PDB file of C-alpha atoms in Angstrom:
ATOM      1  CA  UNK D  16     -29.542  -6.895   1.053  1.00 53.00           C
ATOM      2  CA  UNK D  17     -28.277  -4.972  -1.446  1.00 72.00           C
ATOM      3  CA  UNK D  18     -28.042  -5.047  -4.957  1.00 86.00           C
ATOM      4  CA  UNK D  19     -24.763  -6.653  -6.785  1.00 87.00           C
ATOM      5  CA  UNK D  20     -24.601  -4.184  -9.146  1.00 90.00           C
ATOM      6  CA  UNK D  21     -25.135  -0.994  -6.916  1.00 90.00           C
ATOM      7  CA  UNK D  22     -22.015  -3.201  -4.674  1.00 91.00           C
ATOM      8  CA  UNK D  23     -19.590  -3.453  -7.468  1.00 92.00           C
ATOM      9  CA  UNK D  24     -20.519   0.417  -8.686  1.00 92.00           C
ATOM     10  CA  UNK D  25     -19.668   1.677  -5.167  1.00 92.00           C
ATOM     11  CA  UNK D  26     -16.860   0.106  -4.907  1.00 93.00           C
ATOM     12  CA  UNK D  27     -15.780   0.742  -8.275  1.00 94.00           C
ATOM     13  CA  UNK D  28     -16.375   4.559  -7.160  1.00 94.00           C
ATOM     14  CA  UNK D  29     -14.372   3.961  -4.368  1.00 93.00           C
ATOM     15  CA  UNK D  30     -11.716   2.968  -6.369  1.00 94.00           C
ATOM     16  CA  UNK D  31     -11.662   5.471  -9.029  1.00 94.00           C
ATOM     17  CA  UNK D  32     -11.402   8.154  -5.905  1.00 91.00           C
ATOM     18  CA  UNK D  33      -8.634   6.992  -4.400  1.00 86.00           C
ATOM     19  CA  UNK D  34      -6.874   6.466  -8.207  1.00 89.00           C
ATOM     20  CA  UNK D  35      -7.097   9.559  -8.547  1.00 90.00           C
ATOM     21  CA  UNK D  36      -6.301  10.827  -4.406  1.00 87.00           C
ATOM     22  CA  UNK D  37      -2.974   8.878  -5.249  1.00 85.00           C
ATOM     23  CA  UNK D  38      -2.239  10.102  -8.626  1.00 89.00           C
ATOM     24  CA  UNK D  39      -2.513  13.537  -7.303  1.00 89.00           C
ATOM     25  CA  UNK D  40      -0.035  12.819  -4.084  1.00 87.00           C
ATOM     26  CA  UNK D  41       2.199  11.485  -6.676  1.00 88.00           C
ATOM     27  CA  UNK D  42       2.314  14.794  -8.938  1.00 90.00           C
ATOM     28  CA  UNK D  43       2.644  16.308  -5.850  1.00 90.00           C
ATOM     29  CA  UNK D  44       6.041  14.345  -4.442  1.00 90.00           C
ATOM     30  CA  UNK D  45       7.217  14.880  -7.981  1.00 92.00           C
ATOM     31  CA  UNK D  46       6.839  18.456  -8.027  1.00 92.00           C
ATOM     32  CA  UNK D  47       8.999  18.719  -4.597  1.00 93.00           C
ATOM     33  CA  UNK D  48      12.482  19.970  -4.375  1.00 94.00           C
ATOM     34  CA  UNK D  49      14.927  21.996  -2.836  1.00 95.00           C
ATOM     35  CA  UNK D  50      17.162  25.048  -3.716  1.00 95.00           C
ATOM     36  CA  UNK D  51      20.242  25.401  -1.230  1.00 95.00           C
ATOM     37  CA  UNK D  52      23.512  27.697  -1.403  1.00 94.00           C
ATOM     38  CA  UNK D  53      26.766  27.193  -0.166  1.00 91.00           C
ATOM     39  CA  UNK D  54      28.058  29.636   2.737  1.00 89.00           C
ATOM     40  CA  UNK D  55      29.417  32.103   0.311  1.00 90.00           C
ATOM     41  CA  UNK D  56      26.832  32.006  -1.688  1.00 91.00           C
ATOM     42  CA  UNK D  57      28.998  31.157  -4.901  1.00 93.00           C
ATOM     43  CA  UNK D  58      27.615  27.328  -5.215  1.00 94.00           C
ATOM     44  CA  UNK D  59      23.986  26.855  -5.522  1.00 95.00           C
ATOM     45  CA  UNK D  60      22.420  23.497  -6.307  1.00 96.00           C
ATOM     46  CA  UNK D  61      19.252  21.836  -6.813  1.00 96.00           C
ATOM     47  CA  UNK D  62      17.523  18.351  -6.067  1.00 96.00           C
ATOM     48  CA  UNK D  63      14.763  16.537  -7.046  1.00 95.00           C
ATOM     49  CA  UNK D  64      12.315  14.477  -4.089  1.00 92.00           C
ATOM     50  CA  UNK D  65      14.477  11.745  -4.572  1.00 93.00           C
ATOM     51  CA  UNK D  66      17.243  13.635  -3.556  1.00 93.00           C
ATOM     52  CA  UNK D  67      18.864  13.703  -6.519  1.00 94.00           C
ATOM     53  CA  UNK D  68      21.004  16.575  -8.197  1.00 94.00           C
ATOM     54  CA  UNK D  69      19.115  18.226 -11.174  1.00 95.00           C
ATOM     55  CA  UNK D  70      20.814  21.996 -10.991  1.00 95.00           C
ATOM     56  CA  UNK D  71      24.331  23.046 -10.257  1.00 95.00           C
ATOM     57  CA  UNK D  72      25.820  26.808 -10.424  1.00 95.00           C
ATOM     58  CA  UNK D  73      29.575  27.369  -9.732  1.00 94.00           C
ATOM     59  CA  UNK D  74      30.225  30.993  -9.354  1.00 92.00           C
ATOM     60  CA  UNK D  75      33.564  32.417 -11.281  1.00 90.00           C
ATOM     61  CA  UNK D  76      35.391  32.816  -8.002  1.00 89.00           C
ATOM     62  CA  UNK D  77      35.478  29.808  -6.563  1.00 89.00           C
ATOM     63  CA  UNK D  78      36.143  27.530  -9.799  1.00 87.00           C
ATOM     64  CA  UNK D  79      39.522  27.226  -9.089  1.00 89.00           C
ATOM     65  CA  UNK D  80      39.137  26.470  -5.129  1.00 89.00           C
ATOM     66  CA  UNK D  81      40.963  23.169  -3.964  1.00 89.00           C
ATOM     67  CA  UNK D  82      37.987  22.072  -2.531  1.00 89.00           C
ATOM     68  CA  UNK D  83      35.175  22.864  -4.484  1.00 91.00           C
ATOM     69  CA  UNK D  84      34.241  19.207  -4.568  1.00 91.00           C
ATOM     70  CA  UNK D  85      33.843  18.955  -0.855  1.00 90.00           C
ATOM     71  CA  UNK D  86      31.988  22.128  -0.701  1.00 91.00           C
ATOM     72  CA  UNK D  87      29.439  21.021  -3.690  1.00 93.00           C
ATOM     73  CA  UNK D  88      28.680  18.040  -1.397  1.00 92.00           C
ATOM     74  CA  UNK D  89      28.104  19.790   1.462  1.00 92.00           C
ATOM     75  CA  UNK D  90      25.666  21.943  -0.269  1.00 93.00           C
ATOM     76  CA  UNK D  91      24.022  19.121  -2.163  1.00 94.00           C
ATOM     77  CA  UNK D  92      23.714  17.377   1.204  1.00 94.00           C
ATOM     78  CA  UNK D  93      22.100  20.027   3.124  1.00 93.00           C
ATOM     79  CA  UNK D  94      19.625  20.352   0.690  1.00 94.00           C
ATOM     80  CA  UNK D  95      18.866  16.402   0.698  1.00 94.00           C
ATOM     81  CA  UNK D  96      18.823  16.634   4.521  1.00 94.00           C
ATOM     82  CA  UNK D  97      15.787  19.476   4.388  1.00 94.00           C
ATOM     83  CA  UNK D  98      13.665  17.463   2.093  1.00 94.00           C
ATOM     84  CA  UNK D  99      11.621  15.960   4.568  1.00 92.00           C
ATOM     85  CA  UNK D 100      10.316  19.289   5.423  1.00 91.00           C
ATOM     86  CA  UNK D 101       9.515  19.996   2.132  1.00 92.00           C
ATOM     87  CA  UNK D 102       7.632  16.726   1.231  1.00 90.00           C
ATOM     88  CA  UNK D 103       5.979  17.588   4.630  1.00 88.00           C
ATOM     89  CA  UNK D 104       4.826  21.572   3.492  1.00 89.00           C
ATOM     90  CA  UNK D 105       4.405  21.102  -0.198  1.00 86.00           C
ATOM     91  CA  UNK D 106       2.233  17.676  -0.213  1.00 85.00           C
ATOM     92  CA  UNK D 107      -1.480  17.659   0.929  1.00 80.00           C
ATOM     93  CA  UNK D 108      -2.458  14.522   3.041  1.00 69.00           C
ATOM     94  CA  UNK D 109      -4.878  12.606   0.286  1.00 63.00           C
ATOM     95  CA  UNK D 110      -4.183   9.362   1.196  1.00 69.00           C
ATOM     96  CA  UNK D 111      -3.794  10.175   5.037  1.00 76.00           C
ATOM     97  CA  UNK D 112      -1.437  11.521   7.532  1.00 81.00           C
ATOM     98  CA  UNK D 113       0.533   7.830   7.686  1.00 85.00           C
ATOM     99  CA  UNK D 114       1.470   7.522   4.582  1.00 83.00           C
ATOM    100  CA  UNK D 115       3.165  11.108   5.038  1.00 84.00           C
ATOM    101  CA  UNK D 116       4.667  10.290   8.275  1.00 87.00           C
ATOM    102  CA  UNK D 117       6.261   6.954   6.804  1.00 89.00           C
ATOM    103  CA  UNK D 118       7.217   9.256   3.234  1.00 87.00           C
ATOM    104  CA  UNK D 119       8.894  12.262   5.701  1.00 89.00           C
ATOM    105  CA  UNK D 120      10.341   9.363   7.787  1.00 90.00           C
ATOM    106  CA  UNK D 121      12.464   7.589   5.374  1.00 91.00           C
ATOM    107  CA  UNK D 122      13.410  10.990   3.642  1.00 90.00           C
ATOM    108  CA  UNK D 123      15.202  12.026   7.602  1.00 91.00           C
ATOM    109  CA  UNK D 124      16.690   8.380   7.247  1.00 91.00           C
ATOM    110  CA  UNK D 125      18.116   8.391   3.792  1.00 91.00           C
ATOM    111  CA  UNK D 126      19.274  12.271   4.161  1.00 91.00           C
ATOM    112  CA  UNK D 127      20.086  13.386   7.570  1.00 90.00           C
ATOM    113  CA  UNK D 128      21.819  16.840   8.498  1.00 85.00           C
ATOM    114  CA  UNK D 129      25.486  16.993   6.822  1.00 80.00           C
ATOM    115  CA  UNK D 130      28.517  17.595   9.603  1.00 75.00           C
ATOM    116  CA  UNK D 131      29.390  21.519   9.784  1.00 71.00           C
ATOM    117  CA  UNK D 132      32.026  22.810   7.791  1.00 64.00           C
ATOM    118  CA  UNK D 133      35.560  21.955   8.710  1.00 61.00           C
ATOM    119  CA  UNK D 134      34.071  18.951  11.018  1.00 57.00           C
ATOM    120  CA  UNK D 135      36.088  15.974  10.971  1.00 56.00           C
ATOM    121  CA  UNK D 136      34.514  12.706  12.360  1.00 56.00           C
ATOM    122  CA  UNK D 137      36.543  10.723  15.121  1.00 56.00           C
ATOM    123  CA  UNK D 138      38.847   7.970  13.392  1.00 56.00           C
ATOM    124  CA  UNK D 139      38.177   4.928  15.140  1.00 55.00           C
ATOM    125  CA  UNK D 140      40.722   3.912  17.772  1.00 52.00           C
ATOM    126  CA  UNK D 141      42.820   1.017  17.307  1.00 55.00           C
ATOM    127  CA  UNK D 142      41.641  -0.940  20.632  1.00 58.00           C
ATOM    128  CA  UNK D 143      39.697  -0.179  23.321  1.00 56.00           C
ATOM    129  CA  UNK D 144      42.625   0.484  25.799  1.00 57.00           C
ATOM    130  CA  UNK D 145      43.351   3.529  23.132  1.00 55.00           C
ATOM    131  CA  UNK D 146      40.296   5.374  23.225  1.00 59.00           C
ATOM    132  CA  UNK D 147      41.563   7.923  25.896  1.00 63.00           C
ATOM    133  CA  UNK D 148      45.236   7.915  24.828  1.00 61.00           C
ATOM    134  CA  UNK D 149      46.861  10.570  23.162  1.00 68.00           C
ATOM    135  CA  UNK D 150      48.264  10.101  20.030  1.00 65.00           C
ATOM    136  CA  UNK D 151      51.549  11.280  20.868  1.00 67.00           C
ATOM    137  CA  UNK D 152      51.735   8.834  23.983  1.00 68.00           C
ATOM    138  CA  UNK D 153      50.255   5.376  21.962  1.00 66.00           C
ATOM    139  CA  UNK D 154      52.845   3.211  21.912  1.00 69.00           C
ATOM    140  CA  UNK D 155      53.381   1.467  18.558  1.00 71.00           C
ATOM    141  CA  UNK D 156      51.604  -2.504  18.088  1.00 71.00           C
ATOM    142  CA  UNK D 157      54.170  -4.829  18.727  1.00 77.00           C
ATOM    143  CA  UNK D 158      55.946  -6.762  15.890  1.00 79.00           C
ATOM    144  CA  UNK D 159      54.605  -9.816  14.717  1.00 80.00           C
ATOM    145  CA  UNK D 160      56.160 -13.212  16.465  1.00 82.00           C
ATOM    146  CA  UNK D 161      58.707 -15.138  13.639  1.00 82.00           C
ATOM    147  CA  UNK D 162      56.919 -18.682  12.757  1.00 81.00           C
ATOM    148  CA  UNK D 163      58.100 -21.368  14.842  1.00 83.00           C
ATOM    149  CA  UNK D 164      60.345 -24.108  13.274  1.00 82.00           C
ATOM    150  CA  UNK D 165      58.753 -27.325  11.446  1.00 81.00           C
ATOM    151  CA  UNK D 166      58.491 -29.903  14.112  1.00 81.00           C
ATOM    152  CA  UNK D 167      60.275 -33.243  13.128  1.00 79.00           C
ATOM    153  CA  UNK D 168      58.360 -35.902  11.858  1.00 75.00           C
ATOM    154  CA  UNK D 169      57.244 -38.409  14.100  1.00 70.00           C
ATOM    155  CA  UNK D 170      59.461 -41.324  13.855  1.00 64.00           C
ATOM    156  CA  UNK D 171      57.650 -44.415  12.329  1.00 61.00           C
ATOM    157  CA  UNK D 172      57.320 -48.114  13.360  1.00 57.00           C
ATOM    158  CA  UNK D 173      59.002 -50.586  11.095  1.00 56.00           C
ATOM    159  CA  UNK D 174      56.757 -53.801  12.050  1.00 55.00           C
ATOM    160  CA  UNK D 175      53.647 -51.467  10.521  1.00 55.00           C
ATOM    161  CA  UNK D 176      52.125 -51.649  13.290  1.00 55.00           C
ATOM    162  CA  UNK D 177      50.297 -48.039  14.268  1.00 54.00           C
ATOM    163  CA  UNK D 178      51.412 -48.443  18.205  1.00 53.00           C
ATOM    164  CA  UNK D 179      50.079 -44.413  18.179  1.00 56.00           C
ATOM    165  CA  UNK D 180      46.507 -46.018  20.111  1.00 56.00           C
ATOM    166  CA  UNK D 181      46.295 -47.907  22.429  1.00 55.00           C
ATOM    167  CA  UNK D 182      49.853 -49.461  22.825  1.00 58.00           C
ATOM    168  CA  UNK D 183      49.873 -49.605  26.235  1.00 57.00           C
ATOM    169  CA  UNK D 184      46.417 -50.608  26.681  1.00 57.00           C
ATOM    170  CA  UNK D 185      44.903 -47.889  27.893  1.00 58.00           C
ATOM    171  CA  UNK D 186      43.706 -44.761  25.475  1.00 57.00           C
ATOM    172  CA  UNK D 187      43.456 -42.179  27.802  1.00 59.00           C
ATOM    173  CA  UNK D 188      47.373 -41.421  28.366  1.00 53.00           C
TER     174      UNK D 188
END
């Protein structure tokens, strides 16, 4: 058997070594990010590995574009969506290949590719039976029903007596 002291000092080693193997996969992850331009090259941004925006250039001739947002978010999302690959190229494996498959993995999730430019997604139909319609051809819904009068009361019995159950002996009218 061993001695407890020589136990706890391995372990303790053991410890320390993978301290530091994390410490330096963290300054590693921190150090990742990506540099993307728009098409035109006129919008260039920056984000961090968490996928956040840390740098932004606007060039002069597009400042005044009507959609300069839109295009700013396109480029800020195709940078988020090629994260993964950098995570994957710019971090070494010390705590194992896993950890860096689950890391790249939720990176795809969170930021996947953005929709090409001038790509509209599908509006949802209103029903099934208007998937394959054409738009032109979908008839309107109908109008809503008017609400139906109040009933009249029900009229009452004088005597007190509830004759609603069982007034002619049986319950099951």
């Amino acid at each position: 058997m061993s001695n407890p002291e020589q136990l706890i000092a391995g372990f303790e080693a053991r410890m320390a070594e993978s301290q530091r193997k994390a410490d330096r996969m963290v300054s590693e992850i921190e150090a990742v990010s990506v540099t993307e331009r728009s098409k035109d090259g006129q919008i260039g941004v920056r984000v961090d590995h968490a996928g956040n925006l840390v740098g932004l250039e606007i060039g002069l001739n597009v400042r005044e574009k009507p959609d300069l947002a839109e295009e700013i978010l396109r480029t800020v999302k195709s940078a988020q969506s090629k994260l993964a690959g950098a995570m994957r190229a710019g971090v070494t494996d010390p705590v194992g290949p896993e950890v860096m498959n689950q890391l790249v993995s939720r990176l795809a999730q969170a930021f996947p590719a953005p929709e090409p430019a001038g790509f509209a997604p599908p509006a949802a139909p209103r029903n099934e039976g208007d998937r394959f319609v054409p738009e032109e051809e979908r008839q309107p819904p109908p109008a809503p029903k008017p609400p139906e009068p109040p009933r009249p009361p029900r009229p009452s019995s004088d005597d007190g007596h509830d004759d609603d159950y069982f007034s002619d002996g049986d319950y099951l009218r």
